[in-house]
mmCIF file of N, CA and C in Angstrom:
data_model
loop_
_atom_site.group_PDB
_atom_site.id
_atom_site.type_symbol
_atom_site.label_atom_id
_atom_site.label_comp_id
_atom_site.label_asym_id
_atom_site.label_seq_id
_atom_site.Cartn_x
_atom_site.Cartn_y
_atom_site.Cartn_z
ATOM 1 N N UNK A 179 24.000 6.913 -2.007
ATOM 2 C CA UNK A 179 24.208 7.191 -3.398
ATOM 3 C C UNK A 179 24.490 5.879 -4.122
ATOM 4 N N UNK A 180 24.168 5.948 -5.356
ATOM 5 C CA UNK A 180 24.177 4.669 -5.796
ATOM 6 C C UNK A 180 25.568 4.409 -6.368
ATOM 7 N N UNK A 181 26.445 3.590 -6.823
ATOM 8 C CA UNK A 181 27.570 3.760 -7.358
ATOM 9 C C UNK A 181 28.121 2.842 -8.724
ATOM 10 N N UNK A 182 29.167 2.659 -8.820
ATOM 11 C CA UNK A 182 29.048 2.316 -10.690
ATOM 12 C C UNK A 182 29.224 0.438 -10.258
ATOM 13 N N UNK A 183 29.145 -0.174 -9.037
ATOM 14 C CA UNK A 183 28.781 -1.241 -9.118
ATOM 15 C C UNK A 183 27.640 -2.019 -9.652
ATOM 16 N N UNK A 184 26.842 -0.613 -9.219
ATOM 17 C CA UNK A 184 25.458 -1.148 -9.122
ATOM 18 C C UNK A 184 24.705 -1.309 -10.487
ATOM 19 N N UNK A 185 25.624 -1.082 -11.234
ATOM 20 C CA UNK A 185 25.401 -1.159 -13.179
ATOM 21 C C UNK A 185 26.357 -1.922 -13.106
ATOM 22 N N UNK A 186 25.446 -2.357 -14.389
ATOM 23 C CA UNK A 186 26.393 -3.332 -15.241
ATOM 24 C C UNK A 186 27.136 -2.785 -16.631
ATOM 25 N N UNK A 187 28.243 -2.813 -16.885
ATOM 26 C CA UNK A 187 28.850 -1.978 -17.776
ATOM 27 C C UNK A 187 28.594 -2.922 -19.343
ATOM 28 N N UNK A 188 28.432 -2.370 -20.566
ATOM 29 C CA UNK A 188 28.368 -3.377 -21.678
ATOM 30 C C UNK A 188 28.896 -2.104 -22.493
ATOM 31 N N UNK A 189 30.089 -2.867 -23.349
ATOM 32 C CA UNK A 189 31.143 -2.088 -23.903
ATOM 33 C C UNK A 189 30.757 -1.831 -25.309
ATOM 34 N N UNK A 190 29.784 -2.618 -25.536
ATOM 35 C CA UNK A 190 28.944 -2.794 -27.562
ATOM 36 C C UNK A 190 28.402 -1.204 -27.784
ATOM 37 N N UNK A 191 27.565 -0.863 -26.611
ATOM 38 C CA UNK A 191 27.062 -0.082 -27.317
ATOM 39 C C UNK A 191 26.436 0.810 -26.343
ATOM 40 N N UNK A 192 26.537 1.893 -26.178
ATOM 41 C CA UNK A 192 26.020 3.194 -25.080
ATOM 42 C C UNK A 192 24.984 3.908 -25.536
ATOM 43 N N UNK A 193 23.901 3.472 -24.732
ATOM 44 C CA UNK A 193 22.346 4.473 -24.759
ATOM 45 C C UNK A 193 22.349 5.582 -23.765
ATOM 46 N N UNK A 194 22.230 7.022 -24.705
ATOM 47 C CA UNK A 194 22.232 7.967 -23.535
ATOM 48 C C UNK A 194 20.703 8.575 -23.621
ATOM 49 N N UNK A 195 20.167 8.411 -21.826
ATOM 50 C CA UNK A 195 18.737 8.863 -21.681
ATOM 51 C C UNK A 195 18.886 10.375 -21.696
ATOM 52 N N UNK A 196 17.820 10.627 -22.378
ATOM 53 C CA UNK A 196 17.457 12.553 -22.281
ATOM 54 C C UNK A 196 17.805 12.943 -21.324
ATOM 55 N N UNK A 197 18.352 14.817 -21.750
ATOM 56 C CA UNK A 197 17.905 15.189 -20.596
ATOM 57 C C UNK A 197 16.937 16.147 -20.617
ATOM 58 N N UNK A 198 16.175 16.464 -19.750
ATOM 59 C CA UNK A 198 14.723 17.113 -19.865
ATOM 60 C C UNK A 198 15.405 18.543 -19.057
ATOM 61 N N UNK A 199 14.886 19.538 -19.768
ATOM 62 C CA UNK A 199 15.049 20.465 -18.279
ATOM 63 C C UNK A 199 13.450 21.029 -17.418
ATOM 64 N N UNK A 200 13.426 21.605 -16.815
ATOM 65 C CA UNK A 200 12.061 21.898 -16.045
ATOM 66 C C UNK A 200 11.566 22.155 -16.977
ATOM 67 N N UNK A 201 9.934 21.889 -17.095
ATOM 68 C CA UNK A 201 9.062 22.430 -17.657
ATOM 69 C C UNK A 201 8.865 21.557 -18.944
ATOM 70 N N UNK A 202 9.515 20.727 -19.458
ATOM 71 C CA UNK A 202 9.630 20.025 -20.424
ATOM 72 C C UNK A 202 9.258 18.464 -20.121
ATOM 73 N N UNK A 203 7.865 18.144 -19.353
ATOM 74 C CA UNK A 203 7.820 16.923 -18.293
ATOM 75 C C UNK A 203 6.807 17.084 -17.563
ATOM 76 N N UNK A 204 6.020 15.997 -17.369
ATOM 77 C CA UNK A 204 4.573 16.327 -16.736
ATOM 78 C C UNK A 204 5.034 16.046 -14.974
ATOM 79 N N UNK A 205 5.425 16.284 -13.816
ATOM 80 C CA UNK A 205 5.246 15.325 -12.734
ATOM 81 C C UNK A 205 3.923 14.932 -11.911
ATOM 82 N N UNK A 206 4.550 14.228 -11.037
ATOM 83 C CA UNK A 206 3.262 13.906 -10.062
ATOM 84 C C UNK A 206 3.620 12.802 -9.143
ATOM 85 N N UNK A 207 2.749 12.988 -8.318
ATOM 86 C CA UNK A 207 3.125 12.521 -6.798
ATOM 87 C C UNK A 207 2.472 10.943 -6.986
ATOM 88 N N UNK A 208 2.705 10.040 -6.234
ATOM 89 C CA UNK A 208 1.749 8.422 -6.260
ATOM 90 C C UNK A 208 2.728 8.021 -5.225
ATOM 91 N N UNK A 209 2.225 6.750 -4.819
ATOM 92 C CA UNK A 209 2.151 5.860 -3.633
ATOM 93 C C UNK A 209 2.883 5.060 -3.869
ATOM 94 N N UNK A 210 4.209 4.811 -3.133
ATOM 95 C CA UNK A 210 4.937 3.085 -3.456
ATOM 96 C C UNK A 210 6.037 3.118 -2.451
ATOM 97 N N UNK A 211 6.366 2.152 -1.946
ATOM 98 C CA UNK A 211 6.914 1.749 -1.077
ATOM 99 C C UNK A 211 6.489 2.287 0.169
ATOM 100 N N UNK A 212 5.563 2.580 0.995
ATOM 101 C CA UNK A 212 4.546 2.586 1.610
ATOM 102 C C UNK A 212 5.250 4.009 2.061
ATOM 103 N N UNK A 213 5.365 4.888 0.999
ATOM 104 C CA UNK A 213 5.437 6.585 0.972
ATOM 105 C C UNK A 213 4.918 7.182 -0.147
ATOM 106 N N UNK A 214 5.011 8.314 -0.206
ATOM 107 C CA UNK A 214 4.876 9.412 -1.221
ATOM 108 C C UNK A 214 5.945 9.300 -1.956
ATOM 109 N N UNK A 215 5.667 9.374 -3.824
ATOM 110 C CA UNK A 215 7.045 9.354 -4.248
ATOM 111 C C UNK A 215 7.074 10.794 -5.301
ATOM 112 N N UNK A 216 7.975 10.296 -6.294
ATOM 113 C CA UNK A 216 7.607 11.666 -7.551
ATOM 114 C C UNK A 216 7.607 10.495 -8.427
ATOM 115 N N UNK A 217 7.206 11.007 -9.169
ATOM 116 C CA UNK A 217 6.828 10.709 -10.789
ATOM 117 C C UNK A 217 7.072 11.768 -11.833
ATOM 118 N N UNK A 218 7.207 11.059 -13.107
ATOM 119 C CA UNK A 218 6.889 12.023 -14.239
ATOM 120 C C UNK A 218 6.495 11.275 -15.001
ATOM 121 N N UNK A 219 5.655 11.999 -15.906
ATOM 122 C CA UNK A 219 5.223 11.360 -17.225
ATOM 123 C C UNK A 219 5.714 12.312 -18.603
ATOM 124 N N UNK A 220 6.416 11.102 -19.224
ATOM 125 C CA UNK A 220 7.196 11.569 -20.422
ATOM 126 C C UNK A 220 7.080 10.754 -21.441
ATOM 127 N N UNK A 221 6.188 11.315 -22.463
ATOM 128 C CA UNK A 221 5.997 10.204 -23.883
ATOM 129 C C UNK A 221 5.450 9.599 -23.540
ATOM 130 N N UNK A 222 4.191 9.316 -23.007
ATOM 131 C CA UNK A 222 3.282 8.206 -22.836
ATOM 132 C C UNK A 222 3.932 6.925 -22.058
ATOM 133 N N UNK A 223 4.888 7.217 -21.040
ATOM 134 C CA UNK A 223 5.605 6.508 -19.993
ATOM 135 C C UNK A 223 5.732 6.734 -18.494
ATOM 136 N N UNK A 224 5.957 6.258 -17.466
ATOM 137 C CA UNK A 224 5.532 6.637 -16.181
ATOM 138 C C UNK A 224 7.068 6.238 -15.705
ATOM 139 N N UNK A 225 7.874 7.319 -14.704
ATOM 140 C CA UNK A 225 9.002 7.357 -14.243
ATOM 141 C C UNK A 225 8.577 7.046 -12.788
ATOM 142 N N UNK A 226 9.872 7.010 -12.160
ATOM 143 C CA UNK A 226 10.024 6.767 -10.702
ATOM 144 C C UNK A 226 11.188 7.481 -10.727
ATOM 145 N N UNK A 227 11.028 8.567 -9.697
ATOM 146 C CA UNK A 227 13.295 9.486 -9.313
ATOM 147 C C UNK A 227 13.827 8.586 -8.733
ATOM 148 N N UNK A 228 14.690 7.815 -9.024
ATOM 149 C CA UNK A 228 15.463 7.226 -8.421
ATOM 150 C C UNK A 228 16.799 8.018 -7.788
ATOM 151 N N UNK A 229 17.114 8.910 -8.230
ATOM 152 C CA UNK A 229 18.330 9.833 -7.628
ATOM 153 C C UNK A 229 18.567 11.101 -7.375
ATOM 154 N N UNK A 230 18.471 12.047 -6.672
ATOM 155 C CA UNK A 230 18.670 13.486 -7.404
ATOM 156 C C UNK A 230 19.889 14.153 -6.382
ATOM 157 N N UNK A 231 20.593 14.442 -7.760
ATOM 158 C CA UNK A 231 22.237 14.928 -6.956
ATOM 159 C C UNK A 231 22.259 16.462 -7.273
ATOM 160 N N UNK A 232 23.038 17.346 -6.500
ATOM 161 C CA UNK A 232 23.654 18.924 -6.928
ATOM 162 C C UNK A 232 24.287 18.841 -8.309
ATOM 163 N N UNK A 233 23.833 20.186 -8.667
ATOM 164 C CA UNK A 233 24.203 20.496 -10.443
ATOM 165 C C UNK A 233 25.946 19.946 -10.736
ATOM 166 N N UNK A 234 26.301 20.225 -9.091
ATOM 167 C CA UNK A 234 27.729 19.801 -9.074
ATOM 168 C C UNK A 234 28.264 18.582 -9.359
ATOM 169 N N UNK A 235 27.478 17.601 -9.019
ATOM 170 C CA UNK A 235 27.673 15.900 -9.499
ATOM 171 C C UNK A 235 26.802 15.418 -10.440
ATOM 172 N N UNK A 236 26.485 16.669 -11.580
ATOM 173 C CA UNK A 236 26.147 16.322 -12.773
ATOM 174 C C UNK A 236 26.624 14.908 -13.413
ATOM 175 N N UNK A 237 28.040 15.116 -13.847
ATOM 176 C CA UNK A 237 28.622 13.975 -14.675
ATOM 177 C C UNK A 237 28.467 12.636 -14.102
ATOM 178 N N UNK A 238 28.604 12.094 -12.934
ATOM 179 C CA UNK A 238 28.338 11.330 -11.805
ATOM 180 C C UNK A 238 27.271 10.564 -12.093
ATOM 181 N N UNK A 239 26.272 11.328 -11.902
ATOM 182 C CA UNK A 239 24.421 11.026 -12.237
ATOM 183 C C UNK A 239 24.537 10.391 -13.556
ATOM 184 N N UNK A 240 25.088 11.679 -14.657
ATOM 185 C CA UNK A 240 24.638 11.330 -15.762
ATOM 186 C C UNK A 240 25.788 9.858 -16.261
ATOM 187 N N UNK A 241 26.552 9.864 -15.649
ATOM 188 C CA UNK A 241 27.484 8.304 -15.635
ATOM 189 C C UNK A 241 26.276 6.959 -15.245
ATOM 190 N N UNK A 242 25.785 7.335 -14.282
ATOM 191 C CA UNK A 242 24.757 5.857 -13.933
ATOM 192 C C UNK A 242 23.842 5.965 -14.872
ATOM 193 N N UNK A 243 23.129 7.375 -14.813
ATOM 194 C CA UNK A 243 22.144 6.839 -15.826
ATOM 195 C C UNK A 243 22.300 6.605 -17.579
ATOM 196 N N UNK A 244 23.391 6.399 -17.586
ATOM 197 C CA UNK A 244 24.209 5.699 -19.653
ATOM 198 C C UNK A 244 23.779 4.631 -18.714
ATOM 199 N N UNK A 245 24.591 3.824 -17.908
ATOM 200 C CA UNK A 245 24.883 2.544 -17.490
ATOM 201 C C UNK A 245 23.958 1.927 -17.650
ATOM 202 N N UNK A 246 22.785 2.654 -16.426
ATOM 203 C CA UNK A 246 21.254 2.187 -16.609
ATOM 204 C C UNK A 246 20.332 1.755 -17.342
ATOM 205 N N UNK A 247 20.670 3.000 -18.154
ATOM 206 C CA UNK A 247 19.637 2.859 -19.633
ATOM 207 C C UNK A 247 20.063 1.620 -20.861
ATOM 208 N N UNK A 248 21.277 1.147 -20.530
ATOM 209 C CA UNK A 248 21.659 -0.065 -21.497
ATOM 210 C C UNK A 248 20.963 -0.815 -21.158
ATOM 211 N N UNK A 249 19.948 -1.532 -19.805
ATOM 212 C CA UNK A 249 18.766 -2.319 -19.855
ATOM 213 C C UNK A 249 17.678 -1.498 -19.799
ATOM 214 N N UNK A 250 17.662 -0.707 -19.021
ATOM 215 C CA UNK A 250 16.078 0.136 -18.515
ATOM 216 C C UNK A 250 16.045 1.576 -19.355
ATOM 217 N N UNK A 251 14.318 1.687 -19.270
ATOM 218 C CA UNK A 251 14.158 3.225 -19.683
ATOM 219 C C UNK A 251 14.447 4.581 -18.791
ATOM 220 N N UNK A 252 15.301 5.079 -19.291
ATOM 221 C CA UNK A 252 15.971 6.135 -17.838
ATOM 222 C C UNK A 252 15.828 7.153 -18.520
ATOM 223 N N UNK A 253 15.463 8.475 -17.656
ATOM 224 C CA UNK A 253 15.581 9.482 -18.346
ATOM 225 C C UNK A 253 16.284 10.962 -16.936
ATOM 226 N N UNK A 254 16.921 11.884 -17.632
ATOM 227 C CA UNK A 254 17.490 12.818 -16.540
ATOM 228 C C UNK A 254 16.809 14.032 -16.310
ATOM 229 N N UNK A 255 16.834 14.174 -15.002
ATOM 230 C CA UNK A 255 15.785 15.615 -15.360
ATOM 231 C C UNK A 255 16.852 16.990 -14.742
ATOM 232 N N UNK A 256 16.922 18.067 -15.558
ATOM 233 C CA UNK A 256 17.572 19.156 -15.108
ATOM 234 C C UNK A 256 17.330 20.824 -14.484
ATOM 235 N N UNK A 257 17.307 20.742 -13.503
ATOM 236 C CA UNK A 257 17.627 22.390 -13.123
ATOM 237 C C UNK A 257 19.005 22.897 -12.718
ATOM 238 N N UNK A 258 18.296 24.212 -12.378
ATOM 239 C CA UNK A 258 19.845 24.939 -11.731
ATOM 240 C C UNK A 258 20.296 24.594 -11.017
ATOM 241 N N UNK A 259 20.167 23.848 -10.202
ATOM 242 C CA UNK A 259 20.550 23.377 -8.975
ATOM 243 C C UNK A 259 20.953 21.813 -8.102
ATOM 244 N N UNK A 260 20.012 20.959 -9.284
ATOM 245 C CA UNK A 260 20.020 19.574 -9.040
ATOM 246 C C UNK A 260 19.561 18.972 -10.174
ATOM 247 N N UNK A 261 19.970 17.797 -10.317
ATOM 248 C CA UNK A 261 19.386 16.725 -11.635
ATOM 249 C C UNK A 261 18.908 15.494 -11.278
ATOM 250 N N UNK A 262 18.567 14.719 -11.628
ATOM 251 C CA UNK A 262 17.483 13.302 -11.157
ATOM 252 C C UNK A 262 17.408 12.753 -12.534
ATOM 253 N N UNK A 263 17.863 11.274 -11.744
ATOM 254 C CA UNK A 263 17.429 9.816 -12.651
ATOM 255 C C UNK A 263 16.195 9.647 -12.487
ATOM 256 N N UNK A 264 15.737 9.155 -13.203
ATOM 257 C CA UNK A 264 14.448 8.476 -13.587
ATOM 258 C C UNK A 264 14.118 7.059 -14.170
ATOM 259 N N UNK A 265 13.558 6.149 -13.573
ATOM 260 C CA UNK A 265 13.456 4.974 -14.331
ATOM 261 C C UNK A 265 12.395 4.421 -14.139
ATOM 262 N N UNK A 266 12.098 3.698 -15.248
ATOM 263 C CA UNK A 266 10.800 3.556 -15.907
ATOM 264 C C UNK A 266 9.839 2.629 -14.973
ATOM 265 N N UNK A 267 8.480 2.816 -14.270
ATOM 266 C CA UNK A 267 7.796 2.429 -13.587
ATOM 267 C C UNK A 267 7.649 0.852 -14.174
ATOM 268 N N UNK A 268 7.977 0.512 -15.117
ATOM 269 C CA UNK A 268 7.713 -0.411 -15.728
ATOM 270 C C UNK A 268 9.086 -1.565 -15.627
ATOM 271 N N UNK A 269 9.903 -0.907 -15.291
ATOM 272 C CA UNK A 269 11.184 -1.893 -15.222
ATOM 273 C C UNK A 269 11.291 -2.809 -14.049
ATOM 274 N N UNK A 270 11.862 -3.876 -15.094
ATOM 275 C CA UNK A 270 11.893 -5.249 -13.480
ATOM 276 C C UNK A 270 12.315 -5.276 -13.032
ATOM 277 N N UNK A 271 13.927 -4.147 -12.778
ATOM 278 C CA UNK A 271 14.498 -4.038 -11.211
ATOM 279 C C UNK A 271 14.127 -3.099 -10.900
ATOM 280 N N UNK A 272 12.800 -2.209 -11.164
ATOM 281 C CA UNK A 272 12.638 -0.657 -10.251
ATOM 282 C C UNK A 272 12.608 -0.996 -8.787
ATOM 283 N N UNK A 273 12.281 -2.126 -8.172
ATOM 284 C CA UNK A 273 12.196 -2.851 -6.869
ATOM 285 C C UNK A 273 13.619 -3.228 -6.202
ATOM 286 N N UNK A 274 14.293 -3.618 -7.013
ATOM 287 C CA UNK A 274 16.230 -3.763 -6.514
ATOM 288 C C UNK A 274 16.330 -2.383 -6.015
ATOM 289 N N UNK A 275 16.138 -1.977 -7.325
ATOM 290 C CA UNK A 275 17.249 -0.586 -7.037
ATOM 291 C C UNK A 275 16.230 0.514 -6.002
ATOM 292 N N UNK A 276 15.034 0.514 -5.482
ATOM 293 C CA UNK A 276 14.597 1.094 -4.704
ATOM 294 C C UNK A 276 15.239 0.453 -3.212
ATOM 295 N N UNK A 277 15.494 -0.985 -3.131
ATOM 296 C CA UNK A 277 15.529 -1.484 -1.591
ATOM 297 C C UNK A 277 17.170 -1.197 -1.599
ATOM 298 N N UNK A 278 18.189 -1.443 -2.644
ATOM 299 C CA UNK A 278 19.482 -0.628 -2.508
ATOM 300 C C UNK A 278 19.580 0.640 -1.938
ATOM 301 N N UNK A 279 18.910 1.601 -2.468
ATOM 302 C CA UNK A 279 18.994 3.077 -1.766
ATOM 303 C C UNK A 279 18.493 2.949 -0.895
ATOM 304 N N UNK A 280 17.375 2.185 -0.183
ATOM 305 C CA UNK A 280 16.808 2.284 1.268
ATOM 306 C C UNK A 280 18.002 1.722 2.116
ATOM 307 N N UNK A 281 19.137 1.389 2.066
ATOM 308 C CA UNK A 281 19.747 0.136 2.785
ATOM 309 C C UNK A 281 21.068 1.269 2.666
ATOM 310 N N UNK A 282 21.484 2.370 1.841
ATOM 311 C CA UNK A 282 22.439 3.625 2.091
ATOM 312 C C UNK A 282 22.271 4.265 2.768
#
């Protein structure tokens, strides 16, 4: 799990990423890090899940991904049961923060 080290905190000013619930979100499967991943496409943008926790560690999730989104495009995705970060295929640490969770 990722934890609030792994952000950088900036006290100016708090961006909070959407949250989407099912059905509100295109997904799809693609190739990276020499697996199968998920994707979504939202607004003419391409995600990567970087996290997905129980409905129960909602606040948790949605704590990293404020943090996140003060540099990167993050967005949350929601069901009954579990929620997921998302960050933007396009961001220049999507590569950090993928080899961090491989290394938990």
């Amino acid at each position: 799990m990722l934890d609030s080290t792994t952000f950088p905190t900036h006290p100016i000013s708090i961006v909070l990423p959407p949250i989407l619930s099912e059905g509100n979100y295109h997904p799809f499967k693609f190739w990276f890090n020499d697996r199968l991943q998920d994707g979504l496409f939202y607004q003419n943008e391409l995600f990567y899940r970087l996290q997905t926790l129980s409905a129960t560690h909602r606040a948790t999730l949605y704590q990293h991904a404020c943090q996140l989104a003060q540099q990167d495009s993050v967005i949350v995705t929601a069901s009954p049961t579990e929620y997921s970060m998302w960050i933007s295929l396009r961001s220049p640490r999507l590569s950090h923060f993928v080899q961090k969770l491989e290394t938990l």
